[in-house]
């Protein structure tokens, strides 16, 4: 990853570094538009976003980005097939009503998809549950069970299974611990976050 | 209505203006105001379209009421639509009564058109605006911006003259008038036409104008511009200038006297027949219908960037109407932003102080 992307969250930086320049991109759950801004300015991409939180959408629009306030569970259906080169879902899969259906929609509207998520099988999470006996509150999953937006916790291995079941091919994958990229071996234990690039 | 003071420049359309009804408007005049300076290559023009009872006095005092322009907080040097950078145009729509051709204008026979004025549509209003842009030498707008009926004009421009605007900002608006919208307008029109002074529209030389009917129309419409929470916050059930109920039909509640004030103030600056024509134009508005029944078809192949804004307490043109536009734009592959802003004041929120709206407008138009 190059230095200019260092201001991005590591999973977003990995995505930004691997989106082909000039692509049409849909960033689902785009937050304040950090990734979109990077893709537009550094890679000349045509980036569109979707975000549920009106205040974040307002910030995106105020910085000149094209972002639609909407619920990815419902509104992805309004986009035509293969309208984008890439559909990106960063840190949002675990908040989806039906992650399996959302993955279908991602691979329908995009020729390729990037998905990043916190790995529930990370050793810290496992330890918290095993030794504490309570739902883990960790660096990667910092919110208590009763107020978290994450309704479907997922692990690296679960995600691989889902992708296989959906007939999606894993093109590439990146894993992160401590804000740093780590290797694929034992990622299900070691990774706090994972990023997958999928195609179908 | 008194003759309008000749304050604004007036553009005389040099050709007959064809209308959706099949009729033609000869010698059409369009009164407009401009702010800022047009760049030598005419690339910095922003057209702002006014709402039903608005006019061209966007950011300068109104010649009849003396009040500040209707969007003075949004348009000016250093403001969200910055007149240091942009050349801002606001024109009185045809059918209206502040200098553009409308029912109060004189027909070729020297008498006011009154109800002989052809029925117009939103698209006809935009035809007039496009003719004005031609007259000003503006090929392509940097942006077209409009709230409420102004948003309808912005959408109509984007759908029918897609090469004329690079950015399209639509606030608190809709792509079609709903049955409920039409119903409220019909109440207003019936109030005007039930006023004996309306006289089938031929009141321009009479002593009495249909002010009572027009005031009632305005009162009914004004309710639709507000929200229940906003009304409750502003007036509740408080009584006006009295301690106890009078058991009569004077304006006893504060909300009543407020509406009466709004209604009577309106008659001083607006023509009843214009109210009939413009509400009719809005009722006919349905962009999908103009494009084979599918809204997405209206925007297919558009190069423009769109921004659609709604307010969560607007029940006149609720957020669902804006979403409908956004979905169509997405289906057409257009670049579109959409945000629902939170505001307590219903439909009127776009005219009131709202920091978030300011930032969105600034970010989008810049």
Coordinates of C-alpha atoms in Angstrom, one line a residue, chain B residues 168-341:
Chain B
X168 CA -29.7 19.7 -10.9
X169 CA -30.6 20.4 -7.3
X170 CA -34.2 19.5 -6.3
X171 CA -35.4 20.3 -2.8
X172 CA -38.7 19.3 -1.1
X173 CA -40.3 18.4 -4.4
X174 CA -41.8 15.6 -6.5
X175 CA -41.8 14.2 -10.0
X176 CA -45.7 14.2 -10.1
X177 CA -48.6 15.7 -8.2
X178 CA -50.4 13.2 -6.0
X179 CA -54.2 13.0 -5.7
X180 CA -53.8 14.6 -2.2
X181 CA -51.7 17.5 -3.7
X182 CA -54.4 18.0 -6.4
X183 CA -57.1 17.9 -3.8
X184 CA -55.6 20.7 -1.7
X185 CA -55.2 22.8 -4.8
X186 CA -58.7 22.3 -5.8
X187 CA -59.9 23.6 -2.5
X188 CA -57.9 26.8 -3.2
X189 CA -59.3 27.2 -6.7
X190 CA -62.8 26.6 -5.5
X191 CA -62.4 29.2 -2.8
X192 CA -61.3 31.8 -5.5
X193 CA -64.0 30.9 -8.0
X194 CA -66.7 31.0 -5.3
X195 CA -65.8 34.6 -4.5
X196 CA -68.4 36.8 -6.2
X197 CA -65.7 39.3 -7.0
X198 CA -63.9 36.7 -9.1
X199 CA -66.5 37.4 -11.8
X200 CA -65.3 34.5 -14.1
X201 CA -61.9 36.0 -13.9
X202 CA -62.8 39.4 -15.3
X203 CA -62.1 41.5 -12.3
X204 CA -59.1 43.5 -13.5
X205 CA -61.1 46.7 -14.1
X206 CA -63.5 46.2 -11.2
X207 CA -63.4 47.9 -7.8
X208 CA -63.4 44.6 -5.9
X209 CA -60.9 41.8 -6.5
X210 CA -61.5 38.2 -5.3
X211 CA -59.3 38.8 -2.3
X212 CA -61.4 36.8 0.1
X213 CA -61.3 33.7 -2.1
X214 CA -57.6 34.2 -2.7
X215 CA -56.9 34.6 1.0
X216 CA -58.8 31.4 1.8
X217 CA -56.8 29.6 -0.9
X218 CA -53.6 30.8 0.7
X219 CA -54.7 29.8 4.2
X220 CA -55.5 26.3 3.1
X221 CA -52.2 25.9 1.2
X222 CA -50.2 27.5 4.0
X223 CA -51.4 24.7 6.4
X224 CA -49.9 22.2 4.0
X225 CA -46.5 24.0 4.1
X226 CA -46.2 23.5 7.9
X227 CA -46.0 20.6 10.2
X228 CA -48.3 19.7 13.1
X229 CA -45.3 19.8 15.4
X230 CA -44.3 23.2 14.0
X231 CA -47.8 24.6 14.4
X232 CA -48.1 23.2 17.9
X233 CA -44.7 24.7 18.9
X234 CA -45.6 28.1 17.4
X235 CA -49.2 28.5 18.5
X236 CA -50.5 25.5 20.4
X237 CA -54.1 26.3 21.4
X238 CA -53.2 29.7 22.7
X239 CA -55.7 32.5 22.4
X240 CA -55.0 35.8 20.6
X241 CA -55.3 39.0 22.7
X242 CA -57.8 37.6 25.1
X243 CA -58.0 35.6 28.3
X244 CA -61.0 33.5 27.7
X245 CA -62.9 32.0 24.8
X246 CA -65.4 34.4 23.3
X247 CA -67.8 31.8 22.0
X248 CA -68.0 33.4 18.5
X249 CA -66.2 33.2 15.2
X250 CA -63.6 35.9 15.5
X251 CA -60.0 34.8 15.1
X252 CA -59.6 33.8 18.8
X253 CA -56.8 31.3 18.5
X254 CA -53.4 32.5 17.6
X255 CA -53.2 30.1 14.7
X256 CA -56.3 31.6 13.2
X257 CA -55.1 35.1 13.3
X258 CA -51.8 33.9 11.9
X259 CA -53.5 32.3 8.9
X260 CA -55.7 35.3 8.3
X261 CA -52.6 37.5 8.3
X262 CA -50.9 35.2 5.8
X263 CA -54.0 35.2 3.6
X264 CA -54.5 38.9 3.6
X265 CA -50.8 39.7 3.1
X266 CA -50.8 37.4 0.1
X267 CA -53.6 39.2 -1.7
X268 CA -51.5 42.4 -1.9
X269 CA -48.8 40.8 -4.0
X270 CA -50.5 38.0 -5.9
X271 CA -53.2 37.7 -8.6
X272 CA -56.0 35.3 -8.0
X273 CA -56.1 34.1 -11.6
X274 CA -52.4 33.4 -11.6
X275 CA -53.0 31.2 -8.5
X276 CA -55.6 29.3 -10.6
X277 CA -53.2 28.9 -13.5
X278 CA -50.1 27.9 -11.6
X279 CA -51.8 25.4 -9.3
X280 CA -53.3 23.8 -12.4
X281 CA -49.8 23.6 -14.0
X282 CA -48.6 21.8 -10.9
X283 CA -51.5 19.4 -10.9
X284 CA -50.8 18.4 -14.4
X285 CA -47.2 17.7 -13.5
X286 CA -46.1 14.1 -14.0
X287 CA -42.7 13.6 -15.6
X288 CA -43.1 9.9 -16.0
X289 CA -46.3 10.3 -18.0
X290 CA -44.5 12.7 -20.3
X291 CA -41.9 9.9 -20.9
X292 CA -43.9 6.8 -21.7
X293 CA -45.0 6.1 -18.1
X294 CA -41.5 5.3 -16.7
X295 CA -39.7 8.0 -14.7
X296 CA -36.3 6.4 -15.4
X297 CA -36.9 7.0 -19.1
X298 CA -37.0 10.7 -18.5
X299 CA -33.4 10.7 -17.4
X300 CA -31.8 8.0 -19.6
X301 CA -28.4 9.0 -20.8
X302 CA -28.3 12.2 -18.7
X303 CA -24.8 13.6 -18.0
X304 CA -26.0 15.9 -15.3
X305 CA -25.3 15.3 -11.6
X306 CA -28.4 15.3 -9.4
X307 CA -28.9 16.1 -5.8
X308 CA -32.3 15.5 -4.2
X309 CA -33.2 16.8 -0.7
X310 CA -36.3 16.1 1.3
X311 CA -37.4 17.1 4.9
X312 CA -38.6 14.5 7.3
X313 CA -41.6 16.6 8.4
X314 CA -42.7 17.5 4.9
X315 CA -46.1 15.9 4.3
X316 CA -46.9 17.9 1.1
X317 CA -44.0 16.3 -0.8
X318 CA -42.9 13.6 1.6
X319 CA -39.5 11.8 1.4
X320 CA -41.1 8.9 -0.4
X321 CA -41.6 11.2 -3.4
X322 CA -37.9 12.1 -3.4
X323 CA -36.9 8.5 -3.1
X324 CA -39.1 7.7 -6.1
X325 CA -37.0 10.3 -8.1
X326 CA -33.7 8.9 -6.7
X327 CA -34.6 5.3 -7.7
X328 CA -35.4 6.4 -11.2
X329 CA -32.1 8.3 -11.5
X330 CA -30.3 5.3 -10.2
X331 CA -32.0 3.0 -12.7
X332 CA -31.0 5.5 -15.4
X333 CA -27.4 5.3 -14.2
X334 CA -27.3 9.0 -13.3
X335 CA -25.0 10.5 -10.7
X336 CA -27.3 11.2 -7.9
X337 CA -27.1 12.2 -4.2
X338 CA -30.0 12.1 -1.9
X339 CA -30.4 13.2 1.7
X340 CA -33.4 13.5 4.0
X341 CA -32.8 16.4 6.3

